[in-house]
PDB file of C-alpha atoms in Angstrom:
ATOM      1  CA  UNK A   1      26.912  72.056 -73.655  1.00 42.00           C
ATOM      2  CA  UNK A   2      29.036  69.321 -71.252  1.00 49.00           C
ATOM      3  CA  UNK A   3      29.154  70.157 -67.855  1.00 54.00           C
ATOM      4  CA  UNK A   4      32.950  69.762 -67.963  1.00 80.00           C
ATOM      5  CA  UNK A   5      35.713  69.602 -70.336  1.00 96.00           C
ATOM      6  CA  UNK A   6      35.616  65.683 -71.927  1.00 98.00           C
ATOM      7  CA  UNK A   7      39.264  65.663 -72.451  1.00 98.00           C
ATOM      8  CA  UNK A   8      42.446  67.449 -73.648  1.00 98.00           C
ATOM      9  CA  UNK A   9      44.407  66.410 -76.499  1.00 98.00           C
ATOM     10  CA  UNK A  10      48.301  67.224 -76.786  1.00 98.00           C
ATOM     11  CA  UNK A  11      50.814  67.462 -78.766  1.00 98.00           C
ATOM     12  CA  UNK A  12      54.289  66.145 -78.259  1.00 95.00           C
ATOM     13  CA  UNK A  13      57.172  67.614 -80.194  1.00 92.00           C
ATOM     14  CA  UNK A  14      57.743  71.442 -78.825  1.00 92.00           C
ATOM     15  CA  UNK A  15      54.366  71.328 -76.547  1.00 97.00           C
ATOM     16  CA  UNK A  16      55.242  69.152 -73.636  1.00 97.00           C
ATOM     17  CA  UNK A  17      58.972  68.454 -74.757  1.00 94.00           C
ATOM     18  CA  UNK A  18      62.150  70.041 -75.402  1.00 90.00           C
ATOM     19  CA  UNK A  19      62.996  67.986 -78.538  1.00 88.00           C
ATOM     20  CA  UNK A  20      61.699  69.937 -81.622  1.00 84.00           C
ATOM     21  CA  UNK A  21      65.176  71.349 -81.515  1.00 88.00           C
ATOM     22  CA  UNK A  22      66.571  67.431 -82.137  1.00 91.00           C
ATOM     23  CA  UNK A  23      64.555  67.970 -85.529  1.00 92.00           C
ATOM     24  CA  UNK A  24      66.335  70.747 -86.044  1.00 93.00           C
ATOM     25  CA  UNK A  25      69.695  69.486 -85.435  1.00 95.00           C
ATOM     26  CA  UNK A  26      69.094  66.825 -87.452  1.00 96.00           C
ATOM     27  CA  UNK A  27      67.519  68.686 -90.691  1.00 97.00           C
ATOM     28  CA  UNK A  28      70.506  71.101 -90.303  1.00 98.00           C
ATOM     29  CA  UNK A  29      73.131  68.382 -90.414  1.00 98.00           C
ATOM     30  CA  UNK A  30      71.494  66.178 -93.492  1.00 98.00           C
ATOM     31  CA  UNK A  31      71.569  69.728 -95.084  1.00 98.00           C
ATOM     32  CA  UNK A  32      75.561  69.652 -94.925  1.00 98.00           C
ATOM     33  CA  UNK A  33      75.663  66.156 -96.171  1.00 97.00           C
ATOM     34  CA  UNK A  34      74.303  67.159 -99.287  1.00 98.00           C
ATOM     35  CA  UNK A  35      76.475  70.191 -99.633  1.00 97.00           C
ATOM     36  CA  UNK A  36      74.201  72.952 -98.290  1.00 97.00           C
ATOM     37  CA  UNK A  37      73.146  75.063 -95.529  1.00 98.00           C
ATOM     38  CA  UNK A  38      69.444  75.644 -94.387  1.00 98.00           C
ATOM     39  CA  UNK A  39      68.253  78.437 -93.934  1.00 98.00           C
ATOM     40  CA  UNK A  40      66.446  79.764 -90.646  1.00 96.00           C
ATOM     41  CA  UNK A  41      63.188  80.536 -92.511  1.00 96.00           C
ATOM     42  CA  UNK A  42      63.548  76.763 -93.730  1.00 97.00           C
ATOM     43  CA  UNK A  43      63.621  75.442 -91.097  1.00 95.00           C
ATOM     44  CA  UNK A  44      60.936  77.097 -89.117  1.00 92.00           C
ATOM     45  CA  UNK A  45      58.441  76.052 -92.243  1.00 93.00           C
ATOM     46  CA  UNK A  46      59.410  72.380 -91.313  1.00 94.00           C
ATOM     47  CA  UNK A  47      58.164  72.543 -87.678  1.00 90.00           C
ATOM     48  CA  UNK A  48      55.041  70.883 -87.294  1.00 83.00           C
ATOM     49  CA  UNK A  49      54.863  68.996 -90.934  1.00 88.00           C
ATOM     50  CA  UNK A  50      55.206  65.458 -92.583  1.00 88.00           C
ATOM     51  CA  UNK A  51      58.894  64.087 -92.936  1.00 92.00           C
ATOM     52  CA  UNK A  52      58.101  64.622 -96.592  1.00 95.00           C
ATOM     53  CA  UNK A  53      57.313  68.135 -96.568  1.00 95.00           C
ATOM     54  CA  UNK A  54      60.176  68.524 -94.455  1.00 96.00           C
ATOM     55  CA  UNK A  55      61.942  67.063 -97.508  1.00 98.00           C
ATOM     56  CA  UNK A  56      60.552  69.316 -99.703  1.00 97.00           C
ATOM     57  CA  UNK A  57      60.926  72.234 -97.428  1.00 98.00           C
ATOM     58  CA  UNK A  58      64.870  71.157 -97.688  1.00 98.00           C
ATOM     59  CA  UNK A  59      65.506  70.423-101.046  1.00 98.00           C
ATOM     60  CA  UNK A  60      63.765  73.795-102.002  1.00 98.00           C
ATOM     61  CA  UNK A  61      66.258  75.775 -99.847  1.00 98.00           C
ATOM     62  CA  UNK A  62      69.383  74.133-101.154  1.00 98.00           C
ATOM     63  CA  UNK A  63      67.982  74.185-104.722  1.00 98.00           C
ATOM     64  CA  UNK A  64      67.764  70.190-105.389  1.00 97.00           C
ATOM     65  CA  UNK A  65      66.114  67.704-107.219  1.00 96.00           C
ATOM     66  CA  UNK A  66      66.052  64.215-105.341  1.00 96.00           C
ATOM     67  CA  UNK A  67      64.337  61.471-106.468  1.00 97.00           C
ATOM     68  CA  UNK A  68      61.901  59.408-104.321  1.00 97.00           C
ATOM     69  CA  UNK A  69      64.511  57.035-103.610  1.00 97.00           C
ATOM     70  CA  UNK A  70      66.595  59.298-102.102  1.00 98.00           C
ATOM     71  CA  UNK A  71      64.242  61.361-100.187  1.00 98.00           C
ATOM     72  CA  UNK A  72      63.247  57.902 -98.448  1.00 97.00           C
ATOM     73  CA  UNK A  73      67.019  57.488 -97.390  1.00 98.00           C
ATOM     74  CA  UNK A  74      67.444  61.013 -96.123  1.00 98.00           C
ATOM     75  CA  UNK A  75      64.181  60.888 -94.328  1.00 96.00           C
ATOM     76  CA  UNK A  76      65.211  57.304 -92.894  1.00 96.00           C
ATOM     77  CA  UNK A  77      68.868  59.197 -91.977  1.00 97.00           C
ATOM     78  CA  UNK A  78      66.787  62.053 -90.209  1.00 97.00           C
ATOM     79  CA  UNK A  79      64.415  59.883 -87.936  1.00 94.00           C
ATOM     80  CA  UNK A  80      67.897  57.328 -87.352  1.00 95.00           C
ATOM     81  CA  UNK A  81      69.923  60.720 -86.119  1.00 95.00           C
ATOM     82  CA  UNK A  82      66.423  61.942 -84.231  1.00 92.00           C
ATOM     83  CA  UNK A  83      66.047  58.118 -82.504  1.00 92.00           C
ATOM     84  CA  UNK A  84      70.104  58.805 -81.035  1.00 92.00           C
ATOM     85  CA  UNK A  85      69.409  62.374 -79.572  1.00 90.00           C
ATOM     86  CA  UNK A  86      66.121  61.369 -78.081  1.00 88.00           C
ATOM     87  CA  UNK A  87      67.649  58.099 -76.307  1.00 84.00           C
ATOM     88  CA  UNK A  88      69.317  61.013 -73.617  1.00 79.00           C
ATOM     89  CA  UNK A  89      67.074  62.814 -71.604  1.00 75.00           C
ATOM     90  CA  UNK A  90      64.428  64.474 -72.721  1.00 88.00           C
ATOM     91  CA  UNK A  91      63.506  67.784 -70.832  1.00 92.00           C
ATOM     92  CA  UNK A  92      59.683  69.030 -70.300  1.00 95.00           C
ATOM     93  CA  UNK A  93      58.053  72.422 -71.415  1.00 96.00           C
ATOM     94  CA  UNK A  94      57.623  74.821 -68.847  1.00 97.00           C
ATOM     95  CA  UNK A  95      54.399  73.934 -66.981  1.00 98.00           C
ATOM     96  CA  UNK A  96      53.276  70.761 -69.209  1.00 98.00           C
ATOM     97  CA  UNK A  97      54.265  68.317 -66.249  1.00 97.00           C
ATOM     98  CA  UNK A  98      52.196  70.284 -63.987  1.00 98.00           C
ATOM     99  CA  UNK A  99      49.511  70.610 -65.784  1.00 98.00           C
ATOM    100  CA  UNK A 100      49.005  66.629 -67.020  1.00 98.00           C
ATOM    101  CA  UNK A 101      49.352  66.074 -63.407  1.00 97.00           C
ATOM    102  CA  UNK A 102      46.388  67.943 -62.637  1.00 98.00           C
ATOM    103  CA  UNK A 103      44.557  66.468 -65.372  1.00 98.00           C
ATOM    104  CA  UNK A 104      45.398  63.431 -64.486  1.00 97.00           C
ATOM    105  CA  UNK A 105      44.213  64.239 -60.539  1.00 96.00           C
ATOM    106  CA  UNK A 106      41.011  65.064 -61.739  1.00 96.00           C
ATOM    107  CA  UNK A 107      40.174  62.289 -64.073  1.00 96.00           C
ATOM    108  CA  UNK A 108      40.115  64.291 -67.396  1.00 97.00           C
ATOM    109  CA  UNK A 109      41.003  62.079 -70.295  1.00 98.00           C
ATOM    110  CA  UNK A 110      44.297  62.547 -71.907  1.00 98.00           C
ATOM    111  CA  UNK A 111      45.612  61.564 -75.648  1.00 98.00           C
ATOM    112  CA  UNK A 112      48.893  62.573 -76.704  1.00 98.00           C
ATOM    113  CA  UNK A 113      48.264  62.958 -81.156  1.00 98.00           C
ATOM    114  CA  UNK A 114      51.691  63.909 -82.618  1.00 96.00           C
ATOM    115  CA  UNK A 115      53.037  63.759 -86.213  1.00 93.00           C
ATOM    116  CA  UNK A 116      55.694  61.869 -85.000  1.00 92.00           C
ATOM    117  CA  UNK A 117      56.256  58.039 -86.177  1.00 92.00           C
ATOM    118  CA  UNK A 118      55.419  55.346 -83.351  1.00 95.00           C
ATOM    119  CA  UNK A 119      59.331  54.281 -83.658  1.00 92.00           C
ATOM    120  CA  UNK A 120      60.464  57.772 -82.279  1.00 91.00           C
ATOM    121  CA  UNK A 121      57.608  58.675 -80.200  1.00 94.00           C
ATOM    122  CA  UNK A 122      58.117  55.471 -77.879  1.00 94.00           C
ATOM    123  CA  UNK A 123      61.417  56.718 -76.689  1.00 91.00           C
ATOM    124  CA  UNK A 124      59.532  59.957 -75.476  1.00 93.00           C
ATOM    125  CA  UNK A 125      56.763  58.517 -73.854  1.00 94.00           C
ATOM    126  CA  UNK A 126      59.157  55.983 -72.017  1.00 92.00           C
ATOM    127  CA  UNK A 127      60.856  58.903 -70.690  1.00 90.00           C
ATOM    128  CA  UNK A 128      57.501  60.775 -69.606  1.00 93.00           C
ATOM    129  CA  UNK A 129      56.064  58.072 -68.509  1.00 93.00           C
ATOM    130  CA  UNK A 130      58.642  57.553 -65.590  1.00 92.00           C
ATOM    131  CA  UNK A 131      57.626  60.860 -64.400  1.00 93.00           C
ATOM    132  CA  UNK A 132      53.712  59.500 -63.698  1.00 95.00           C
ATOM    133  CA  UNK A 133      54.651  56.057 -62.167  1.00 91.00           C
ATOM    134  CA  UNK A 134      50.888  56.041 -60.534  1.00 92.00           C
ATOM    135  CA  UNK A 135      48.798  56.311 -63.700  1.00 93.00           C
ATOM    136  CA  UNK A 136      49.851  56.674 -67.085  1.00 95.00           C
ATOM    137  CA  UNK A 137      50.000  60.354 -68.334  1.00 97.00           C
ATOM    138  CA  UNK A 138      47.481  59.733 -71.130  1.00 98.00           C
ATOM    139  CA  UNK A 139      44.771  57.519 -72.015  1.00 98.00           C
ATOM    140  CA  UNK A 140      45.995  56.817 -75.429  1.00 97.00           C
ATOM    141  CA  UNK A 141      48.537  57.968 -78.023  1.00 98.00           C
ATOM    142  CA  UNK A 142      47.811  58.604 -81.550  1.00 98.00           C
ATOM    143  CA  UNK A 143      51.315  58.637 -83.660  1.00 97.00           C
ATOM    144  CA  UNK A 144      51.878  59.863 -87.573  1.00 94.00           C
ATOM    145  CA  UNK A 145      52.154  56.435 -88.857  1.00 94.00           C
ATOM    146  CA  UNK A 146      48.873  55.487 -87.135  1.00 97.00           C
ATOM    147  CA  UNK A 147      46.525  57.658 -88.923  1.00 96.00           C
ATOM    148  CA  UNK A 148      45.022  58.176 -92.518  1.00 96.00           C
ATOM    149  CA  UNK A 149      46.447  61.939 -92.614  1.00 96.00           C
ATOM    150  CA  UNK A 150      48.657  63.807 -90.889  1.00 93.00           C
ATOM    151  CA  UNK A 151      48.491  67.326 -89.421  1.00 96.00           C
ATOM    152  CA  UNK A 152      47.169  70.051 -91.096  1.00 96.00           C
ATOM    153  CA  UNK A 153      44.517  67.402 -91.678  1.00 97.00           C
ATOM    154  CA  UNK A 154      42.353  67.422 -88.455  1.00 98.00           C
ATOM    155  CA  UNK A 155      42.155  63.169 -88.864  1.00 98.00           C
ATOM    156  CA  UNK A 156      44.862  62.659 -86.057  1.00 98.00           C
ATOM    157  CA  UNK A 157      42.663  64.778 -83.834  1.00 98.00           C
ATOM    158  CA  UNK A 158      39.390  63.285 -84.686  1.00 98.00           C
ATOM    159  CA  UNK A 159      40.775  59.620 -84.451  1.00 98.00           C
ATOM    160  CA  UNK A 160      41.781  60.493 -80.803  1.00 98.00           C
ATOM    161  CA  UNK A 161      38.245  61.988 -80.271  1.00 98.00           C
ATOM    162  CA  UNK A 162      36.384  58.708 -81.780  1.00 98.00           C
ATOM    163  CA  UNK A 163      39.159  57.227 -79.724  1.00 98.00           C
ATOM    164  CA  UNK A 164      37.902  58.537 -76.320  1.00 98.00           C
ATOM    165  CA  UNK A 165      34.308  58.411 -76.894  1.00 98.00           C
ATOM    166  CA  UNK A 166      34.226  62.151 -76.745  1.00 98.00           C
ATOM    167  CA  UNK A 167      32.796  64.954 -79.199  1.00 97.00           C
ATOM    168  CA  UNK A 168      36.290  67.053 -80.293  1.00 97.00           C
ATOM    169  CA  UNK A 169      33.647  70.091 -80.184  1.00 96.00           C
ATOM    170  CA  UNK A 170      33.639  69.472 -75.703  1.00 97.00           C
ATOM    171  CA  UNK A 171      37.926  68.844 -76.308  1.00 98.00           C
ATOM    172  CA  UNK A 172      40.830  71.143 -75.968  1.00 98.00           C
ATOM    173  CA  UNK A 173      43.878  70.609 -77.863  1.00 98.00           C
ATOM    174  CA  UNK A 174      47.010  71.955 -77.143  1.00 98.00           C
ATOM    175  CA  UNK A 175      49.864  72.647 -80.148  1.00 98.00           C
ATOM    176  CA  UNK A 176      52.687  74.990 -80.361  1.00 96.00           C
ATOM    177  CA  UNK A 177      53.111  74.635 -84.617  1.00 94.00           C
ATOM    178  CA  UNK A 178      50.775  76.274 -86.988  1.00 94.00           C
ATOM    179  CA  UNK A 179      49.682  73.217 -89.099  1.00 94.00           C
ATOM    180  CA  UNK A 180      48.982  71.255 -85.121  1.00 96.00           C
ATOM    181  CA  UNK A 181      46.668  74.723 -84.640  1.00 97.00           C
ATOM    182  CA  UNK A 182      45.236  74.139 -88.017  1.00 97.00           C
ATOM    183  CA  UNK A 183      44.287  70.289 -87.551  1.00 98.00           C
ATOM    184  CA  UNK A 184      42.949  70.879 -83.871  1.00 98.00           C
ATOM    185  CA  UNK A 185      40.675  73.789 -85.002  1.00 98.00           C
ATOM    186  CA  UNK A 186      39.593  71.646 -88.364  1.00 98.00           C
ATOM    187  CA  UNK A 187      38.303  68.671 -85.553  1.00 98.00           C
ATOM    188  CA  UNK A 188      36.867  71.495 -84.593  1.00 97.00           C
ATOM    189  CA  UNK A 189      38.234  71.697 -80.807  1.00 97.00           C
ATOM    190  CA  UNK A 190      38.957  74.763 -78.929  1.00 97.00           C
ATOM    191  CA  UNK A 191      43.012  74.909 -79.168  1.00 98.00           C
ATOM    192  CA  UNK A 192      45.389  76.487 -76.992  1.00 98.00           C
ATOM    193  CA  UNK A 193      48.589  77.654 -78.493  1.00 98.00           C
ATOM    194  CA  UNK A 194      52.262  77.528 -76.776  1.00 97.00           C
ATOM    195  CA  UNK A 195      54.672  78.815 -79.674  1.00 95.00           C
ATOM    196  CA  UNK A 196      57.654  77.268 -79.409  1.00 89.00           C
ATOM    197  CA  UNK A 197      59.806  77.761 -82.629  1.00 84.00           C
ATOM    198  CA  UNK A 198      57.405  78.562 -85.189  1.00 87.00           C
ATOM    199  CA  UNK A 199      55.102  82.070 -84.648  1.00 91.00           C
ATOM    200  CA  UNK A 200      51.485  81.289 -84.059  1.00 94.00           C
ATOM    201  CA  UNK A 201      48.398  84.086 -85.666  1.00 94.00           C
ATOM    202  CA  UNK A 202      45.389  84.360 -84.175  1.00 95.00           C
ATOM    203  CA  UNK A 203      42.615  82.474 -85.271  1.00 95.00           C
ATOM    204  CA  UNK A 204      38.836  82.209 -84.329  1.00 94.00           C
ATOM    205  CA  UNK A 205      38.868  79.769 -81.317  1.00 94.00           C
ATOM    206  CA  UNK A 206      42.895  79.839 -80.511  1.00 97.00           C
ATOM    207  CA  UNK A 207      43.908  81.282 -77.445  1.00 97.00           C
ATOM    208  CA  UNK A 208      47.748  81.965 -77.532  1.00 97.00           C
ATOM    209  CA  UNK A 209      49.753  81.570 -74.250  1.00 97.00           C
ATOM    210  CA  UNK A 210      53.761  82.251 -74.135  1.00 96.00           C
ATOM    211  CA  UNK A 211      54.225  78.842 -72.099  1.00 96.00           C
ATOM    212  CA  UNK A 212      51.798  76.186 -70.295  1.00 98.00           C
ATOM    213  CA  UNK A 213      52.839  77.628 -66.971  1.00 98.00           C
ATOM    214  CA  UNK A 214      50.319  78.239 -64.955  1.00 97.00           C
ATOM    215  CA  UNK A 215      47.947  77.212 -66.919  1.00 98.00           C
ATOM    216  CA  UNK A 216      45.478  74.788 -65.057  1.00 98.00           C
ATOM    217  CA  UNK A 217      42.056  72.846 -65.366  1.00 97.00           C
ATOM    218  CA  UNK A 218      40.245  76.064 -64.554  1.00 97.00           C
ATOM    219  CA  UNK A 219      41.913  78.232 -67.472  1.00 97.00           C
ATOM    220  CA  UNK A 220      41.113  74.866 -70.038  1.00 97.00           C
ATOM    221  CA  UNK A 221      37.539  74.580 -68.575  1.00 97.00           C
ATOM    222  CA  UNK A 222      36.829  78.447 -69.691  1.00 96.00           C
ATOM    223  CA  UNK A 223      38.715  77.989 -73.276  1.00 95.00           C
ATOM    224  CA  UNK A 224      36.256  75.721 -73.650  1.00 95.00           C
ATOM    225  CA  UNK A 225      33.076  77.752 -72.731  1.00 93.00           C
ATOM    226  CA  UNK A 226      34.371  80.789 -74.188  1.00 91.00           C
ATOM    227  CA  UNK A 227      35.252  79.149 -77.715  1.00 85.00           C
ATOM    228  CA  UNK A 228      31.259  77.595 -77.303  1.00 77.00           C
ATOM    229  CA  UNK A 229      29.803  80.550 -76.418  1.00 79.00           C
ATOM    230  CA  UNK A 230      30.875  81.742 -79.463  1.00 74.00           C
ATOM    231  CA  UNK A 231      30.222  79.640 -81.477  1.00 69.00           C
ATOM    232  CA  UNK A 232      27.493  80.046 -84.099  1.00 59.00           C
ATOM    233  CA  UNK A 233      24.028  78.687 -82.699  1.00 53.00           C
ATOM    234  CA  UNK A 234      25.636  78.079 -79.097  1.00 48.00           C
TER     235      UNK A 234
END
């Protein structure tokens, strides 16, 4: 067992920032092109996943059959609409600020691993980085594009891990989507979970929070130990 936590891995899109909603927006307003409205319960399935299953997710609600050719130009509209709403500001999560700072205070290695493509996600991390202007907020970023599967799959996680240096066993991840939960427990990390649009059911080493408020190095050290300690053969 490590004598501290070797590093926390975070998501991006509805964990630290306010812009799962531009997804949203933007999945709502493709829906309209193409003649249709999507549905709440649509749309909440689409948090978290690949632009294709997003796709899918869509075309199932309004009853379509697109061809490949056309679900590549109404994912390509998506991510173009996404890339103008995240140019403005983009707020924080309650507490996620906070807490990197601490983390960062304290030396404890930092990856940000989101589904998101490297195109989009560099307009975020512009943005957050301006709010660490000492030290960068993490040590590396792992995007969607950059890895050999995406989220449920726990390869984003694990490439950050291998990344690091660092066992994902001795890492916490942090997600707020059910298939983020899925791929950080796979790696086989202890995971904290922040809902954020999409309900989150408890799993064997998840600890649900409402928000990252408050939450500190202390409260990620014993998610860790806990999660170990029971663990089979710890």
């Amino acid at each position: 067992m490590p004598d501290r936590l070797a590093a926390v891995l975070f998501d991006m899109d509805g964990t630290l920032v306010e812009t799962e909603q531009h997804w949203g927006t933007a999945l709502f307003a493709l829906a309209r092109r193409l003649g249709g409205e999507l549905s709440d319960t649509a749309r909440e399935a689409t948090v978290g996943t690949t632009m294709r299953d997003s796709m899918e997710v869509l075309y199932a609600d309004l009853g379509l059959d697109r061809g490949e050719e056309e679900l590549q130009a109404d994912a390509g509209w998506v991510m173009d609409t996404v890339a103008e709403l995240l140019a403005a500001d983009v707020p924080w999560r309650p507490g996620a600020r906070e807490l990197i700072a601490e983390l960062r205070a304290a030396a404890v290695p930092t990856a940000l691993v989101t589904t998101t493509p490297r195109r989009l996600a560099a307009l975020v991390l512009a943005q957050l980085e301006r709010a660490f202007p000492d030290v960068p907020p993490f040590d590396l970023t792992v995007c969607g594009d950059e890895v050999p599967a995406r989220k449920p799959d726990p390869a984003p996680y694990l490439q950050a891990a291998a990344a690091l240096g660092v066992d994902p066993a001795d890492c916490v991840v942090v997600e707020d989507s059910a298939a983020g939960v899925t791929a950080g427990l796979a790696a086989g990390a202890a995971v904290l979970g922040v809902p954020s649009l999409q309900p989150l059911s408890p799993a064997p080493g998840l600890v649900l929070r409402d928000s990252l408020s408050g939450i500190g190095l202390p409260d990620l050290e014993r998610l860790l130990l806990d999660r170990q300690v029971a663990a089979p053969g710890a």
